[in-house]
């Protein structure tokens, strides 16, 4: 396992499913909160206990609360830069960072503040050789009207954003609620993603594919409750961003040993492994190593997951090819040394 853990850390990979707000550590929540007069926790112990969650509803409550410490350009830059540094140190070569714009604009933080902070962090990441793209997510419990209005306010920032997605509360807020939003985003040339089939039913995955026409499904862990859907996603080589530790910790998968990731690979889907909310559920390498340990993934399966992270990314084809060449060379030398 130690060798495999080293291999996972040095293996080139892309992080395609990570939320900015999910990167705020308890220590950062306290320090940034203090600086901004937003005192959420009396002590680190109190913060750690508030961070301990067991379902999506509980998680979203603390996730939104902790987001409130971010007020200024520097706050957004600090959290994103710290995350980028940690990703780069784990062999991540490319990050597509999601952010919940409404978690900030609803408190009066201007769009420009959020995007300036993220732009600063992206420049910082470039200096350490990490490429980054941004995905703006809309919260499913909020209205489509509000999302469409915000999307039109994002027009001046269009070049900074690669994709649009939906996340947050799934129950009672099916993807079909956002059909118009996604149509408008597609017309703007944005790529499309959606959290679906995490807590909500597998029909949400169908709606995300058919009505929203997404390029990637985020989580999709409930796909096997509908065998015909699983067959369809397999034939389409559908891109699925899997976040095993978030899925187990939030109780939507009983244990890592029961995670369907191997079946997804066998059936022709293109799953890849990500952290979701590293400050709560662990880093990208912890996600890989836990899966390897509990699901007994082989080195060739691990390499296939890393390959998928590049082939399903929104990078230009030339960058994908150069990352794959490096990854394949490592896979070959690993095979020769076995
Ligand atoms: N926001 C951050 N992480 C999320 C998740 N796993 N599901 C829905 N919304 C989220
Ligand atoms: Zn997520």
Coordinates of C-alpha atoms and ligand atoms in Angstrom, one line a residue:
X1 CA 0.0 0.0 0.0
X2 CA 2.9 2.4 0.8
X3 CA 4.1 2.0 -2.8
X4 CA 0.7 2.5 -4.2
X5 CA 0.2 5.6 -1.9
X6 CA 3.4 7.1 -3.3
X7 CA 2.4 6.2 -6.8
X8 CA -1.0 7.9 -6.3
X9 CA 0.7 11.0 -5.0
X10 CA 3.2 11.3 -7.8
X11 CA 0.7 10.2 -10.6
X12 CA -0.5 13.2 -12.8
X13 CA -4.2 13.7 -12.3
X14 CA -6.9 16.4 -12.6
X15 CA -9.3 17.5 -9.8
X16 CA -12.7 18.2 -11.5
X17 CA -15.0 18.2 -8.6
X18 CA -14.0 20.5 -5.7
X19 CA -16.0 23.3 -4.1
X20 CA -14.2 26.5 -3.1
X21 CA -16.3 26.8 0.0
X22 CA -15.6 23.1 0.8
X23 CA -11.9 24.0 1.0
X24 CA -12.3 26.3 4.0
X25 CA -10.6 24.5 6.9
X26 CA -11.8 25.1 10.5
X27 CA -8.6 27.0 11.1
X28 CA -9.3 29.3 8.2
X29 CA -12.9 29.8 9.2
X30 CA -11.7 31.0 12.6
X31 CA -8.8 33.2 11.3
X32 CA -10.6 34.8 8.4
X33 CA -13.8 35.1 10.5
X34 CA -11.9 36.9 13.2
X35 CA -10.3 39.3 10.7
X36 CA -13.8 40.1 9.2
X37 CA -15.7 40.3 12.5
X38 CA -17.7 37.1 11.7
X39 CA -17.1 35.0 14.8
X40 CA -18.7 31.6 14.1
X41 CA -16.9 29.4 16.6
X42 CA -15.7 29.9 20.2
X43 CA -12.7 27.5 19.7
X44 CA -11.1 25.0 17.3
X45 CA -12.9 22.2 19.2
X46 CA -16.2 23.9 18.6
X47 CA -15.4 24.3 14.9
X48 CA -14.3 20.7 14.6
X49 CA -17.5 19.5 16.2
X50 CA -19.6 21.7 13.9
X51 CA -17.7 20.2 10.9
X52 CA -18.7 16.7 11.9
X53 CA -21.7 15.9 9.7
X54 CA -23.5 12.7 8.6
X55 CA -26.0 13.8 5.9
X56 CA -26.2 16.3 3.0
X57 CA -28.7 18.5 4.9
X58 CA -26.5 18.9 7.9
X59 CA -23.4 19.4 5.7
X60 CA -25.1 22.1 3.6
X61 CA -26.1 24.0 6.7
X62 CA -22.5 24.3 8.0
X63 CA -21.1 24.7 4.4
X64 CA -23.3 27.9 3.9
X65 CA -22.5 29.2 7.4
X66 CA -18.7 28.8 7.0
X67 CA -18.9 30.5 3.5
X68 CA -20.0 33.7 5.4
X69 CA -16.4 34.4 6.6
X70 CA -15.5 35.2 2.9
X71 CA -16.0 38.9 2.4
X72 CA -13.0 40.4 0.6
X73 CA -10.9 39.7 -2.5
X74 CA -8.1 38.5 -0.2
X75 CA -10.3 36.0 1.6
X76 CA -11.3 34.3 -1.7
X77 CA -7.7 34.4 -2.9
X78 CA -6.4 33.0 0.3
X79 CA -8.7 29.9 0.5
X80 CA -8.3 29.1 -3.2
X81 CA -4.5 29.6 -3.2
X82 CA -4.0 27.4 -0.2
X83 CA -6.1 24.7 -1.9
X84 CA -4.2 25.0 -5.2
X85 CA -0.9 24.7 -3.3
X86 CA -2.1 21.5 -1.5
X87 CA -3.4 20.0 -4.8
X88 CA -0.1 20.7 -6.6
X89 CA 1.8 19.0 -3.8
X90 CA -0.3 15.9 -4.4
X91 CA 0.5 15.5 -8.1
X92 CA -2.6 17.4 -9.3
X93 CA -1.8 19.1 -12.6
X94 CA -5.2 20.7 -13.4
X95 CA -8.1 21.9 -11.2
X96 CA -11.6 22.8 -12.3
X97 CA -12.8 24.7 -9.2
X98 CA -16.5 25.1 -8.5
X99 CA -17.9 28.0 -6.5
X100 CA -21.4 28.7 -5.2
X101 CA -21.8 32.3 -6.3
X102 CA -25.2 32.7 -4.5
X103 CA -23.6 31.7 -1.2
X104 CA -21.8 35.1 -1.5
X105 CA -24.1 37.4 -3.5
X106 CA -27.0 36.6 -1.2
X107 CA -24.9 38.3 1.6
X108 CA -24.2 41.3 -0.5
X109 CA -20.7 40.3 -1.7
X110 CA -20.2 41.6 -5.2
X111 CA -19.6 39.2 -8.1
X112 CA -16.4 41.2 -8.9
X113 CA -15.0 40.5 -5.4
X114 CA -15.5 36.7 -5.8
X115 CA -14.0 36.6 -9.3
X116 CA -11.1 39.0 -8.5
X117 CA -10.1 36.8 -5.6
X118 CA -10.3 33.6 -7.7
X119 CA -8.4 35.3 -10.5
X120 CA -5.6 36.2 -8.1
X121 CA -5.4 32.6 -6.8
X122 CA -5.4 31.3 -10.4
X123 CA -2.4 33.4 -11.2
X124 CA -0.7 32.1 -8.1
X125 CA -1.4 28.5 -9.2
X126 CA 0.0 29.1 -12.7
X127 CA 3.3 30.1 -11.1
X128 CA 3.5 26.6 -9.6
X129 CA 2.7 24.9 -12.9
X130 CA -1.0 24.1 -12.1
X131 CA -3.6 24.9 -14.7
X132 CA -7.0 25.9 -13.4
X133 CA -10.5 26.6 -14.7
X134 CA -13.7 27.8 -12.9
X135 CA -17.2 26.3 -12.8
X136 CA -20.0 28.5 -11.4
X137 CA -22.6 26.5 -9.6
X138 CA -26.1 27.4 -8.8
X139 CA -27.9 26.1 -5.7
X140 CA -30.8 23.8 -6.5
X141 CA -33.0 25.0 -3.6
X142 CA -32.9 28.6 -5.0
X143 CA -35.1 29.7 -8.0
X144 CA -34.2 29.4 -11.6
X145 CA -35.2 33.0 -12.1
X146 CA -32.5 34.2 -9.7
X147 CA -30.0 31.9 -11.4
X148 CA -30.8 33.3 -14.8
X149 CA -30.5 36.9 -13.5
X150 CA -27.1 36.1 -12.0
X151 CA -26.0 34.4 -15.2
X152 CA -26.7 37.6 -17.1
X153 CA -24.6 39.5 -14.6
X154 CA -21.8 37.1 -15.3
X155 CA -21.6 38.1 -19.0
X156 CA -18.7 40.6 -18.4
X157 CA -16.8 37.8 -16.7
X158 CA -17.6 35.1 -19.3
X159 CA -14.0 34.5 -20.3
X160 CA -13.1 33.6 -16.7
X161 CA -15.7 30.8 -16.5
X162 CA -15.5 27.5 -18.4
X163 CA -18.7 25.8 -17.2
X164 CA -22.0 26.1 -15.3
X165 CA -23.4 23.5 -12.8
X166 CA -26.0 22.9 -10.1
X167 CA -25.4 21.6 -6.6
X168 CA -26.7 21.8 -3.0
X169 CA -30.1 20.4 -1.9
X170 CA -31.3 17.7 -4.3
X171 CA -34.5 16.4 -2.7
X172 CA -37.5 18.3 -4.2
X173 CA -35.4 20.3 -6.6
X174 CA -35.0 18.1 -9.8
X175 CA -32.7 19.2 -12.6
X176 CA -35.7 19.9 -14.9
X177 CA -36.3 23.0 -12.7
X178 CA -33.2 24.5 -14.5
X179 CA -33.9 23.6 -18.1
X180 CA -34.0 27.3 -19.2
X181 CA -30.8 28.2 -17.3
X182 CA -28.9 25.5 -19.0
X183 CA -30.3 26.4 -22.4
X184 CA -29.0 30.0 -21.9
X185 CA -25.6 28.8 -20.6
X186 CA -25.2 26.5 -23.6
X187 CA -26.0 29.4 -25.9
X188 CA -23.1 31.3 -24.1
X189 CA -20.8 28.5 -25.0
X190 CA -20.4 27.3 -21.4
X191 CA -19.7 23.6 -20.6
X192 CA -22.4 22.0 -18.4
X193 CA -22.3 19.8 -15.3
X194 CA -24.8 18.8 -12.6
X195 CA -24.8 17.2 -9.2
X196 CA -27.3 14.4 -9.8
X197 CA -28.1 11.0 -8.3
X198 CA -26.2 11.7 -5.1
X199 CA -29.1 11.9 -2.7
X200 CA -31.8 12.5 -5.3
X201 CA -33.2 9.7 -7.4
X202 CA -31.6 8.2 -10.5
X203 CA -34.2 10.0 -12.7
X204 CA -32.3 13.2 -11.8
X205 CA -29.4 11.7 -13.8
X206 CA -31.7 11.1 -16.8
X207 CA -33.0 14.7 -16.5
X208 CA -29.4 16.1 -16.3
X209 CA -28.5 14.1 -19.5
X210 CA -31.7 14.7 -21.5
X211 CA -33.0 18.1 -20.4
X212 CA -29.9 19.8 -19.3
X213 CA -27.5 18.0 -21.8
X214 CA -24.7 18.0 -19.3
X215 CA -21.1 17.2 -20.3
X216 CA -20.4 15.5 -16.9
X217 CA -22.5 14.1 -14.1
X218 CA -21.3 15.0 -10.6
X219 CA -21.5 12.0 -8.2
X220 CA -24.1 9.8 -10.1
X221 CA -23.7 7.2 -7.3
X222 CA -27.4 6.0 -7.6
X223 CA -27.1 5.1 -11.3
X224 CA -27.3 1.3 -10.6
X225 CA -30.8 1.6 -9.2
X226 CA -31.8 1.9 -12.8
X227 CA -30.0 -0.8 -14.9
X228 CA -31.2 0.6 -18.2
X229 CA -29.7 4.0 -17.3
X230 CA -26.4 2.4 -16.3
X231 CA -26.3 0.6 -19.7
X232 CA -27.0 3.9 -21.4
X233 CA -24.3 5.8 -19.5
X234 CA -21.9 2.9 -20.2
X235 CA -22.5 3.0 -24.0
X236 CA -22.2 6.8 -24.0
X237 CA -18.9 6.6 -22.0
X238 CA -20.4 9.2 -19.7
X239 CA -18.1 11.3 -17.6
X240 CA -18.9 10.8 -13.8
X241 CA -17.0 12.8 -11.1
X242 CA -17.0 10.4 -8.1
X243 CA -16.2 11.7 -4.6
X244 CA -16.0 8.5 -2.6
X245 CA -15.3 9.9 0.9
X246 CA -18.1 12.6 0.6
X247 CA -20.5 9.9 -0.6
X248 CA -19.7 7.6 2.3
X249 CA -19.5 10.3 5.0
X250 CA -22.8 11.8 3.9
X251 CA -24.4 8.3 3.9
X252 CA -25.4 7.9 0.3
X253 CA -23.1 4.9 -0.1
X254 CA -23.0 2.5 2.8
X255 CA -19.2 1.9 2.7
X256 CA -16.2 2.3 0.3
X257 CA -16.2 -1.5 -0.1
X258 CA -19.6 -1.2 -1.8
X259 CA -18.7 1.8 -4.0
X260 CA -19.9 1.1 -7.6
X261 CA -16.7 2.7 -9.2
X262 CA -15.3 -0.6 -10.5
X263 CA -18.6 -1.5 -12.1
X264 CA -18.7 2.0 -13.7
X265 CA -15.3 1.3 -15.3
X266 CA -16.3 -2.2 -16.4
X267 CA -19.5 -0.9 -18.0
X268 CA -17.7 1.7 -20.1
X269 CA -18.5 4.9 -18.1
X270 CA -15.6 7.3 -17.4
X271 CA -15.6 7.8 -13.7
X272 CA -12.8 9.8 -12.1
X273 CA -11.9 10.5 -8.4
X274 CA -12.2 13.8 -6.6
X275 CA -12.4 15.4 -3.2
X276 CA -15.7 17.4 -3.3
X277 CA -15.1 19.3 0.0
X278 CA -11.5 18.5 1.2
X279 CA -11.9 20.4 4.5
X280 CA -14.6 18.0 5.5
X281 CA -14.0 14.7 3.7
X282 CA -10.2 14.6 2.9
X283 CA -7.9 15.3 0.0
X284 CA -7.9 13.9 -3.5
X285 CA -5.1 11.5 -2.7
X286 CA -6.9 10.4 0.5
X287 CA -9.9 9.6 -1.7
X288 CA -7.8 7.5 -4.1
X289 CA -5.9 5.7 -1.3
X290 CA -9.0 4.9 0.7
X291 CA -10.7 3.5 -2.4
X292 CA -7.7 1.4 -3.3
X293 CA -7.5 0.1 0.3
X294 CA -11.2 -0.6 0.8
X295 CA -12.2 -1.5 -2.8
X296 CA -9.0 -3.2 -3.7
X297 CA -8.5 -1.3 -6.9
X298 CA -5.5 -2.5 -9.0
X299 CA -2.8 -0.1 -10.3
X300 CA -4.3 -0.4 -13.8
X301 CA -7.7 0.7 -12.5
X302 CA -6.1 3.6 -10.7
X303 CA -4.3 4.7 -13.9
X304 CA -7.6 4.4 -15.8
X305 CA -9.3 6.7 -13.3
X306 CA -6.5 9.3 -13.6
X307 CA -6.7 9.0 -17.4
X308 CA -10.5 9.7 -17.2
X309 CA -9.8 12.8 -15.1
X310 CA -8.0 14.3 -18.1
X311 CA -10.2 13.0 -21.0
X312 CA -13.3 14.3 -19.3
X313 CA -11.8 17.6 -18.3
X314 CA -12.5 20.9 -20.1
X315 CA -8.9 21.3 -21.1
X316 CA -8.0 21.8 -24.8
X317 CA -7.1 18.5 -26.6
X318 CA -3.4 19.4 -26.9
X319 CA -3.1 19.7 -23.0
X320 CA -5.1 16.5 -22.5
X321 CA -2.6 14.7 -24.8
X322 CA 0.5 15.9 -23.1
X323 CA -0.9 14.9 -19.6
X324 CA -1.9 11.5 -21.0
X325 CA 1.5 10.9 -22.5
X326 CA 3.1 11.6 -19.1
X327 CA 0.6 9.4 -17.3
X328 CA 1.0 6.5 -19.8
X329 CA 4.8 6.7 -19.5
X330 CA 4.4 6.4 -15.7
X331 CA 1.9 3.5 -16.0
X332 CA 4.3 1.6 -18.4
X333 CA 7.3 2.1 -16.1
X334 CA 5.2 1.0 -13.1
X335 CA 4.2 -2.2 -15.0
X336 CA 7.8 -3.0 -16.0
X337 CA 8.9 -2.7 -12.3
X338 CA 6.2 -5.2 -11.1
Ligands
LIG1 N1 -21.9 21.5 -2.2 C1 -20.7 21.1 -1.8 N2 -20.6 19.8 -1.8 C2 -21.8 19.3 -2.3 C3 -22.3 18.1 -2.5 N3 -21.6 17.0 -2.3 N4 -23.5 17.9 -2.9 C4 -24.3 19.0 -3.1 N5 -23.9 20.3 -2.9 C5 -22.6 20.4 -2.5
LIG2 ZN1 -20.0 18.5 -5.0

